[in-house]
Amino acid sequence: KFGHGPSGDLPVAGDWNNDGRDTVGVFRPGNSTWYLTNGTGVLDAEFIFGHGPSGDVPVTGDWDNDGDATPGVRRPSNNTVYLRNTNSGGAVDIQFIYGV
């Protein structure tokens, strides 16, 4: 059982620390904050990525093929995907338009 935060948080999963195991986290769309864990009980990372309006949709993946899953968001309002190559806040590493 894993719980974190208020109603409206969205679950995400990925291998955040490249140990070969996916673990859970949540994305809070209202403020673009990610809460990630490398286990089942301790918060390992909390950061803001996306800096966008509420409504961003979280996506996760290993965008640079280094073994770590990292965050991204798709912004439906402009059909743009924003990806980060590290599990920290900061500038967008990859950005592209996807969809019509």
N, CA, C and O atoms as a MOPAC input file, in Angstrom:
PM7 MOZYME 1SCF
protein

 N      0.85200 1    -1.17200 1     0.00000 1
 C      0.00000 1     0.00000 1     0.00000 1
 C      0.89800 1     1.23500 1     0.00000 1
 O      1.87100 1     1.31400 1     0.75000 1
 N      0.55300 1     2.19100 1    -0.85300 1
 C      1.34600 1     3.41300 1    -0.96200 1
 C      0.39000 1     4.57400 1    -1.13900 1
 O     -0.49800 1     4.52400 1    -1.99000 1
 N      0.55600 1     5.59200 1    -0.36600 1
 C     -0.29900 1     6.75900 1    -0.50500 1
 C      0.49100 1     8.02200 1    -0.26800 1
 O      1.41100 1     8.05500 1     0.55000 1
 N      0.12500 1     9.05700 1    -0.98700 1
 C      0.79600 1    10.32500 1    -0.78500 1
 C     -0.08800 1    11.43200 1    -1.33400 1
 O     -0.51500 1    11.38000 1    -2.48700 1
 N     -0.35400 1    12.40400 1    -0.53200 1
 C     -0.96600 1    13.61500 1    -1.01600 1
 C     -2.46600 1    13.58100 1    -1.18100 1
 O     -3.13300 1    12.60100 1    -0.85100 1
 N     -2.97900 1    14.68400 1    -1.70400 1
 C     -4.42100 1    14.85000 1    -1.82600 1
 C     -4.99300 1    14.15300 1    -3.04900 1
 O     -4.27100 1    13.67000 1    -3.92100 1
 N     -6.29700 1    14.12100 1    -3.07600 1
 C     -7.00400 1    13.62400 1    -4.24200 1
 C     -6.57200 1    14.44300 1    -5.45200 1
 O     -6.39200 1    15.65600 1    -5.34800 1
 N     -6.40900 1    13.80200 1    -6.57600 1
 C     -5.98000 1    14.49200 1    -7.78900 1
 C     -4.54400 1    14.21000 1    -8.16300 1
 O     -4.15400 1    14.42400 1    -9.31100 1
 N     -3.72600 1    13.72200 1    -7.19700 1
 C     -2.37000 1    13.31100 1    -7.53800 1
 C     -2.45100 1    12.13000 1    -8.50200 1
 O     -3.35800 1    11.30300 1    -8.40400 1
 N     -1.50700 1    12.05400 1    -9.42500 1
 C     -1.49400 1    10.98600 1   -10.42100 1
 C     -0.33300 1    10.04000 1   -10.16000 1
 O      0.78900 1    10.49500 1    -9.93700 1
 N     -0.57800 1     8.72500 1   -10.18300 1
 C      0.50500 1     7.77400 1    -9.94400 1
 C      1.44800 1     7.69900 1   -11.13700 1
 O      1.02200 1     7.80100 1   -12.28800 1
 N      2.72800 1     7.52000 1   -10.85000 1
 C      3.74900 1     7.29300 1   -11.86700 1
 C      4.64700 1     6.16500 1   -11.37000 1
 O      4.70600 1     5.89500 1   -10.17000 1
 N      5.33400 1     5.51600 1   -12.28100 1
 C      6.26600 1     4.45000 1   -11.90300 1
 C      7.48300 1     4.52200 1   -12.80900 1
 O      7.38900 1     4.89900 1   -13.97700 1
 N      8.63500 1     4.15100 1   -12.24300 1
 C      9.85900 1     4.12100 1   -13.02600 1
 C     11.03000 1     3.69400 1   -12.16600 1
 O     10.93800 1     3.65100 1   -10.93900 1
 N     12.12700 1     3.38100 1   -12.82400 1
 C     13.37000 1     3.04600 1   -12.12800 1
 C     14.16100 1     4.33800 1   -11.96300 1
 O     15.03900 1     4.64800 1   -12.76800 1
 N     13.84200 1     5.08200 1   -10.92000 1
 C     14.38900 1     6.43300 1   -10.72600 1
 C     15.87500 1     6.44300 1   -10.41200 1
 O     16.54300 1     7.44700 1   -10.65800 1
 N     16.41400 1     5.34500 1    -9.87200 1
 C     17.81900 1     5.34800 1    -9.44800 1
 C     18.66400 1     4.27400 1   -10.14100 1
 O     19.77200 1     3.97600 1    -9.69400 1
 N     18.15500 1     3.69900 1   -11.21400 1
 C     18.90300 1     2.73000 1   -12.02400 1
 C     19.35100 1     1.50300 1   -11.22100 1
 O     20.47300 1     1.02500 1   -11.38500 1
 N     18.45900 1     0.99400 1   -10.34600 1
 C     18.78500 1    -0.21900 1    -9.59300 1
 C     18.09500 1    -1.45600 1   -10.16200 1
 O     18.17100 1    -2.53600 1    -9.57800 1
 N     17.41800 1    -1.29800 1   -11.30500 1
 C     16.76200 1    -2.43100 1   -11.95000 1
 C     15.34600 1    -2.68600 1   -11.47300 1
 O     14.71300 1    -3.64400 1   -11.91700 1
 N     14.82700 1    -1.84100 1   -10.56500 1
 C     13.47100 1    -2.02400 1   -10.04700 1
 C     12.67200 1    -0.74300 1   -10.19700 1
 O     13.11800 1     0.33700 1    -9.81000 1
 N     11.48800 1    -0.88200 1   -10.76300 1
 C     10.57800 1     0.25700 1   -10.80800 1
 C      9.96600 1     0.46600 1    -9.43700 1
 O      9.66600 1    -0.49500 1    -8.72900 1
 N      9.78100 1     1.72100 1    -9.06600 1
 C      9.09900 1     2.07100 1    -7.82900 1
 C      8.07600 1     3.16100 1    -8.14700 1
 O      8.05200 1     3.71000 1    -9.24900 1
 N      7.25000 1     3.45500 1    -7.18000 1
 C      6.14000 1     4.37200 1    -7.41600 1
 C      6.50500 1     5.81000 1    -7.07700 1
 O      7.49800 1     6.08600 1    -6.40400 1
 N      5.69100 1     6.68500 1    -7.55300 1
 C      5.76800 1     8.09400 1    -7.23300 1
 C      4.43400 1     8.71100 1    -7.58600 1
 O      3.53000 1     8.02700 1    -8.06700 1
 N      4.31200 1     9.99400 1    -7.35000 1
 C      3.10000 1    10.70700 1    -7.75500 1
 C      3.49200 1    12.03300 1    -8.39900 1
 O      4.54600 1    12.60500 1    -8.11900 1
 N      2.61100 1    12.49100 1    -9.26500 1
 C      2.73700 1    13.79400 1    -9.89800 1
 C      1.51700 1    14.60400 1    -9.49900 1
 O      0.38400 1    14.14400 1    -9.64200 1
 N      1.74900 1    15.80500 1    -9.00000 1
 C      0.66300 1    16.69600 1    -8.58900 1
 C      0.45100 1    17.73700 1    -9.69500 1
 O      1.23100 1    18.68300 1    -9.80900 1
 N     -0.60000 1    17.57000 1   -10.51200 1
 C     -0.80200 1    18.44700 1   -11.65800 1
 C     -1.02100 1    19.91300 1   -11.29700 1
 O     -0.68500 1    20.78900 1   -12.09400 1
 N     -1.56400 1    20.19900 1   -10.14300 1
 C     -1.86600 1    21.57400 1    -9.77800 1
 C     -0.65100 1    22.47200 1    -9.64800 1
 O     -0.74500 1    23.68400 1    -9.84400 1
 N      0.51000 1    21.87100 1    -9.31300 1
 C      1.72400 1    22.67800 1    -9.16900 1
 C      2.94800 1    22.05000 1    -9.83600 1
 O      4.07800 1    22.46200 1    -9.57300 1
 N      2.72900 1    21.06500 1   -10.68800 1
 C      3.80600 1    20.39200 1   -11.44100 1
 C      4.88300 1    19.81600 1   -10.53600 1
 O      6.06000 1    19.83500 1   -10.89600 1
 N      4.50400 1    19.30200 1    -9.36500 1
 C      5.48400 1    18.73000 1    -8.44200 1
 C      5.49300 1    17.21200 1    -8.54200 1
 O      4.44200 1    16.57200 1    -8.58400 1
 N      6.69000 1    16.64800 1    -8.58100 1
 C      6.90500 1    15.20100 1    -8.59800 1
 C      7.37700 1    14.76800 1    -7.21900 1
 O      8.20500 1    15.43800 1    -6.60300 1
 N      6.85000 1    13.64400 1    -6.73000 1
 C      7.27500 1    13.02900 1    -5.47400 1
 C      7.65500 1    11.59300 1    -5.81600 1
 O      6.78700 1    10.79000 1    -6.15900 1
 N      8.94300 1    11.26100 1    -5.72700 1
 C      9.43000 1     9.95200 1    -6.16000 1
 C     10.03600 1     9.19400 1    -4.99100 1
 O     10.60200 1     9.79200 1    -4.07600 1
 N      9.91200 1     7.87000 1    -5.03100 1
 C     10.52100 1     7.01600 1    -4.02600 1
 C     11.35900 1     5.94500 1    -4.70800 1
 O     11.10600 1     5.57900 1    -5.85600 1
 N     12.35800 1     5.44700 1    -3.99000 1
 C     13.14900 1     4.31900 1    -4.46300 1
 C     12.84000 1     3.06900 1    -3.66700 1
 O     13.55000 1     2.06900 1    -3.77300 1
 N     11.79200 1     3.11800 1    -2.87500 1
 C     11.36200 1     1.98800 1    -2.06500 1
 C      9.86900 1     2.08000 1    -1.85100 1
 O      9.11900 1     2.46000 1    -2.75000 1
 N      9.44900 1     1.72900 1    -0.65400 1
 C      8.01500 1     1.74500 1    -0.37900 1
 C      7.62500 1     2.66000 1     0.76400 1
 O      6.45800 1     2.67400 1     1.15400 1
 N      8.55000 1     3.42100 1     1.31400 1
 C      8.14700 1     4.22700 1     2.44600 1
 C      8.82300 1     5.56200 1     2.60100 1
 O      8.31300 1     6.41900 1     3.32300 1
 N      9.94200 1     5.77400 1     1.95900 1
 C     10.70000 1     6.99700 1     2.18500 1
 C     10.66200 1     7.85300 1     0.92800 1
 O     10.89300 1     7.35700 1    -0.17500 1
 N     10.37100 1     9.12900 1     1.09100 1
 C     10.39400 1    10.06300 1    -0.02000 1
 C     11.84400 1    10.37100 1    -0.36600 1
 O     12.57000 1    10.93300 1     0.45300 1
 N     12.27300 1    10.00500 1    -1.58200 1
 C     13.65700 1    10.19900 1    -1.98900 1
 C     13.86500 1    11.47900 1    -2.78900 1
 O     14.95300 1    12.05500 1    -2.75700 1
 N     12.85500 1    11.92400 1    -3.49300 1
 C     13.01100 1    13.12800 1    -4.30400 1
 C     11.69500 1    13.87500 1    -4.38000 1
 O     10.63000 1    13.27700 1    -4.53300 1
 N     11.78300 1    15.16700 1    -4.27200 1
 C     10.63700 1    16.04100 1    -4.45400 1
 C     11.13100 1    17.23100 1    -5.25200 1
 O     12.05500 1    17.92400 1    -4.82800 1
 N     10.52800 1    17.47500 1    -6.39900 1
 C     10.97700 1    18.59000 1    -7.21900 1
 C      9.86800 1    19.03600 1    -8.14500 1
 O      8.92100 1    18.30000 1    -8.42200 1
 N     10.01000 1    20.24900 1    -8.61100 1
 C      9.06200 1    20.81400 1    -9.55200 1
 C      9.67300 1    20.74700 1   -10.94300 1
 O     10.79800 1    21.19600 1   -11.16300 1
 N      8.92300 1    20.18500 1   -11.87200 1
 C      9.34700 1    20.14900 1   -13.26500 1
 C      8.11900 1    20.35800 1   -14.11800 1
 O      7.08000 1    19.74500 1   -13.87000 1
 N      8.21500 1    21.18100 1   -15.08500 1
 C      7.10300 1    21.45600 1   -15.96500 1
 C      6.72700 1    22.92100 1   -15.90000 1
 O      6.54700 1    23.57400 1   -16.92700 1
 N      6.60800 1    23.43500 1   -14.68000 1
 C      6.32600 1    24.84700 1   -14.46300 1
 C      5.16000 1    25.32500 1   -15.29500 1
 O      5.10500 1    26.49100 1   -15.68500 1
 N      4.23700 1    24.44200 1   -15.56600 1
 C      3.13400 1    24.82200 1   -16.43000 1
 C      1.81500 1    24.92600 1   -15.70600 1
 O      1.73800 1    24.79000 1   -14.48500 1
 N      0.80600 1    25.16300 1   -16.46400 1
 C     -0.52800 1    25.26200 1   -15.88600 1
 C     -1.00500 1    23.90300 1   -15.42800 1
 O     -0.49600 1    22.87300 1   -15.87200 1
 N     -1.98700 1    23.89900 1   -14.53400 1
 C     -2.53400 1    22.60600 1   -14.17400 1
 C     -3.14700 1    22.00400 1   -15.43200 1
 O     -3.61500 1    22.72200 1   -16.31500 1
 N     -3.13700 1    20.70700 1   -15.49800 1
 C     -3.61000 1    20.02000 1   -16.68500 1
 C     -2.50600 1    19.29600 1   -17.42000 1
 O     -2.78100 1    18.50400 1   -18.32100 1
 N     -1.22700 1    19.55700 1   -17.04600 1
 C     -0.13500 1    18.79400 1   -17.63300 1
 C     -0.32100 1    17.32100 1   -17.28100 1
 O     -0.79400 1    16.99100 1   -16.19300 1
 N      0.04900 1    16.45000 1   -18.19600 1
 C     -0.08900 1    15.00400 1   -18.01500 1
 C      1.31400 1    14.41700 1   -17.85100 1
 O      2.17300 1    14.65300 1   -18.70100 1
 N      1.57000 1    13.65400 1   -16.77100 1
 C      2.91300 1    13.11300 1   -16.55900 1
 C      3.22800 1    11.95200 1   -17.49900 1
 O      2.36100 1    11.13300 1   -17.80500 1
 N      4.46500 1    11.89200 1   -17.94700 1
 C      5.00200 1    10.74800 1   -18.69300 1
 C      6.37100 1    10.45200 1   -18.10200 1
 O      7.07100 1    11.36900 1   -17.67200 1
 N      6.75600 1     9.20200 1   -18.07500 1
 C      8.07000 1     8.82000 1   -17.56800 1
 C      8.75400 1     7.89900 1   -18.55900 1
 O      8.09500 1     7.16300 1   -19.29300 1
 N     10.07300 1     7.94000 1   -18.57900 1
 C     10.84500 1     7.07000 1   -19.44900 1
 C     12.32300 1     7.36100 1   -19.31300 1
 O     12.72700 1     8.31200 1   -18.64300 1
 N     13.11600 1     6.53700 1   -19.95000 1
 C     14.56600 1     6.72400 1   -19.97400 1
 C     14.91100 1     7.44300 1   -21.27700 1
 O     15.30900 1     6.81100 1   -22.25600 1
 N     14.75900 1     8.74500 1   -21.28100 1
 C     14.84900 1     9.54100 1   -22.50900 1
 C     16.25400 1     9.58100 1   -23.08600 1
 O     16.40300 1     9.75700 1   -24.29500 1
 N     17.30300 1     9.42300 1   -22.26000 1
 C     18.67600 1     9.49200 1   -22.76200 1
 C     19.41700 1     8.16300 1   -22.65600 1
 O     20.63800 1     8.11600 1   -22.80600 1
 N     18.68000 1     7.08100 1   -22.39600 1
 C     19.23500 1     5.72500 1   -22.37500 1
 C     20.37300 1     5.54800 1   -21.37100 1
 O     21.36200 1     4.87600 1   -21.66100 1
 N     20.22900 1     6.15600 1   -20.17800 1
 C     21.25800 1     6.00100 1   -19.14900 1
 C     20.83500 1     5.05700 1   -18.02500 1
 O     21.57900 1     4.86700 1   -17.06300 1
 N     19.65000 1     4.46800 1   -18.14100 1
 C     19.17800 1     3.52100 1   -17.14300 1
 C     18.23700 1     4.11000 1   -16.10900 1
 O     17.59300 1     3.36100 1   -15.37500 1
 N     18.13800 1     5.43200 1   -16.03000 1
 C     17.24500 1     6.08800 1   -15.07200 1
 C     15.97500 1     6.55100 1   -15.77000 1
 O     16.03000 1     7.19900 1   -16.81600 1
 N     14.83500 1     6.21500 1   -15.18600 1
 C     13.57900 1     6.79800 1   -15.65100 1
 C     13.53100 1     8.23400 1   -15.13900 1
 O     13.88700 1     8.50100 1   -13.99200 1
 N     13.10000 1     9.13700 1   -15.97200 1
 C     13.02500 1    10.54200 1   -15.59900 1
 C     11.69000 1    11.12200 1   -16.05400 1
 O     10.98400 1    10.49800 1   -16.84600 1
 N     11.33400 1    12.32200 1   -15.55600 1
 C     10.00200 1    12.85200 1   -15.79800 1
 C      9.85500 1    13.58400 1   -17.12200 1
 O     10.81300 1    14.03900 1   -17.74700 1
 N      8.62100 1    13.66000 1   -17.49300 1
 C      8.22500 1    14.49600 1   -18.61400 1
 C      6.76800 1    14.86300 1   -18.41900 1
 O      6.06600 1    14.26000 1   -17.60700 1
 N      6.32900 1    15.83700 1   -19.15800 1
 C      4.91600 1    16.18800 1   -19.15800 1
 C      4.47700 1    16.44200 1   -20.58600 1
 O      5.24800 1    16.90600 1   -21.42600 1
 N      3.22000 1    16.12700 1   -20.83400 1
 C      2.58200 1    16.51900 1   -22.08300 1
 C      1.57000 1    17.58900 1   -21.72600 1
 O      0.73400 1    17.40400 1   -20.84200 1
 N      1.65700 1    18.70200 1   -22.41900 1
 C      0.75300 1    19.82600 1   -22.17000 1
 C     -0.30600 1    19.82800 1   -23.26300 1
 O     -0.03900 1    20.24300 1   -24.39100 1
 N     -1.51600 1    19.36100 1   -22.92800 1
 C     -2.57400 1    19.28100 1   -23.93900 1
 C     -2.92900 1    20.62400 1   -24.58100 1
 O     -3.36400 1    20.66200 1   -25.73200 1
 N     -2.74800 1    21.71400 1   -23.85400 1
 C     -3.14300 1    23.01900 1   -24.38700 1
 C     -2.32900 1    23.43700 1   -25.61100 1
 O     -2.81000 1    24.22700 1   -26.42400 1
 N     -1.09300 1    22.91600 1   -25.75800 1
 C     -0.28600 1    23.26800 1   -26.93400 1
 C      0.33600 1    22.04100 1   -27.60700 1
 O      1.20500 1    22.17600 1   -28.46800 1
 N     -0.11500 1    20.83600 1   -27.20900 1
 C      0.37800 1    19.57300 1   -27.78300 1
 C      1.89900 1    19.44900 1   -27.72200 1
 O      2.51100 1    18.86800 1   -28.61800 1
 N      2.50600 1    19.99100 1   -26.67100 1
 C      3.95400 1    19.93300 1   -26.54500 1
 C      4.34200 1    18.98800 1   -25.41700 1
 O      3.71600 1    18.97200 1   -24.35700 1
 N      5.38600 1    18.20300 1   -25.66200 1
 C      5.95100 1    17.28900 1   -24.67500 1
 C      7.27100 1    17.90100 1   -24.19300 1
 O      8.10000 1    18.33100 1   -24.99500 1
 N      7.44500 1    17.93100 1   -22.87400 1
 C      8.65600 1    18.46700 1   -22.24600 1
 C      9.29400 1    17.34700 1   -21.43200 1
 O      8.63400 1    16.75500 1   -20.57800 1
 N     10.56700 1    17.04700 1   -21.68300 1
 C     11.24600 1    15.94000 1   -21.02100 1
 C     12.48500 1    16.42300 1   -20.29400 1
 O     13.13900 1    17.37900 1   -20.71100 1
 N     12.79400 1    15.74500 1   -19.20100 1
 C     13.97800 1    16.04700 1   -18.37800 1
 C     14.82900 1    14.78600 1   -18.30200 1
 O     14.27900 1    13.68800 1   -18.21100 1
 N     16.15800 1    14.91000 1   -18.33600 1
 C     17.05400 1    13.75500 1   -18.28600 1
 C     17.57600 1    13.43700 1   -16.89700 1
 O     18.34100 1    12.48700 1   -16.73600 1
 N     17.18100 1    14.20900 1   -15.88400 1
 C     17.56800 1    13.91400 1   -14.50700 1
 C     16.33900 1    14.05800 1   -13.61000 1
 O     15.37100 1    14.72900 1   -13.96700 1
 N     16.39100 1    13.42800 1   -12.45900 1
 C     15.29400 1    13.50000 1   -11.49300 1
 C     15.49400 1    14.68800 1   -10.56700 1
 O     15.73700 1    14.54500 1    -9.36900 1
 N     15.38400 1    15.84600 1   -11.15900 1
 C     15.51900 1    17.09400 1   -10.42100 1
 C     14.79200 1    18.18100 1   -11.19900 1
 O     14.47400 1    18.01800 1   -12.37700 1
 N     14.54200 1    19.27200 1   -10.52800 1
 C     13.95900 1    20.40700 1   -11.21800 1
 C     14.99500 1    21.04200 1   -12.12500 1
 O     16.19100 1    20.78300 1   -11.98800 1
 N     14.55300 1    21.85200 1   -13.02800 1
 C     15.48700 1    22.52800 1   -13.91200 1
 C     14.90500 1    22.70800 1   -15.29000 1
 O     13.71700 1    22.48600 1   -15.52700 1
 N     15.76400 1    23.11200 1   -16.18300 1
 C     15.34100 1    23.39500 1   -17.54800 1
 C     14.96600 1    22.11800 1   -18.29500 1
 O     15.41000 1    21.02100 1   -17.95700 1
 N     14.15000 1    22.29300 1   -19.29900 1
 C     13.73800 1    21.20000 1   -20.17000 1
 C     14.95600 1    20.74700 1   -20.97600 1
 O     15.70400 1    21.58000 1   -21.48700 1
 N     15.16400 1    19.41300 1   -21.09400 1
 C     16.23700 1    18.88500 1   -21.91100 1
 C     15.78500 1    18.60200 1   -23.33800 1
 O     16.56100 1    18.76500 1   -24.28000 1
 N     14.53900 1    18.18000 1   -23.50000 1
 C     13.97400 1    17.83700 1   -24.80700 1
 C     12.56100 1    18.40600 1   -24.86700 1
 O     11.80100 1    18.30600 1   -23.90400 1
 N     12.22400 1    18.99300 1   -25.98700 1
 C     10.88400 1    19.56000 1   -26.16700 1
 C     10.46000 1    19.33700 1   -27.60700 1
 O     11.23400 1    19.58800 1   -28.53100 1
 N      9.22300 1    18.86200 1   -27.80700 1
 C      8.71300 1    18.68900 1   -29.16600 1
 C      7.20100 1    18.70600 1   -29.16400 1
 O      6.56200 1    18.45300 1   -28.14200 1
 N      6.64200 1    19.00500 1   -30.31100 1
 C      5.17800 1    19.00400 1   -30.47100 1
 C      4.76200 1    17.62100 1   -30.92500 1
 O      5.36500 1    17.03600 1   -31.82400 1
 N      3.71100 1    17.10500 1   -30.28500 1
 C      3.21400 1    15.77400 1   -30.61800 1
 C      1.69600 1    15.83200 1   -30.66900 1
 O      1.05200 1    16.23400 1   -29.70000 1
 N      1.13500 1    15.43800 1   -31.77500 1
 C     -0.31300 1    15.44100 1   -31.92400 1
 C     -0.77800 1    16.63400 1   -32.72900 1
 O      0.01600 1    17.47300 1   -33.15400 1
 N     -2.06300 1    16.68900 1   -32.92500 1
 C     -2.64400 1    17.75200 1   -33.73300 1
 C     -3.36900 1    18.73400 1   -32.85300 1
 O     -3.93100 1    19.71000 1   -33.34900 1

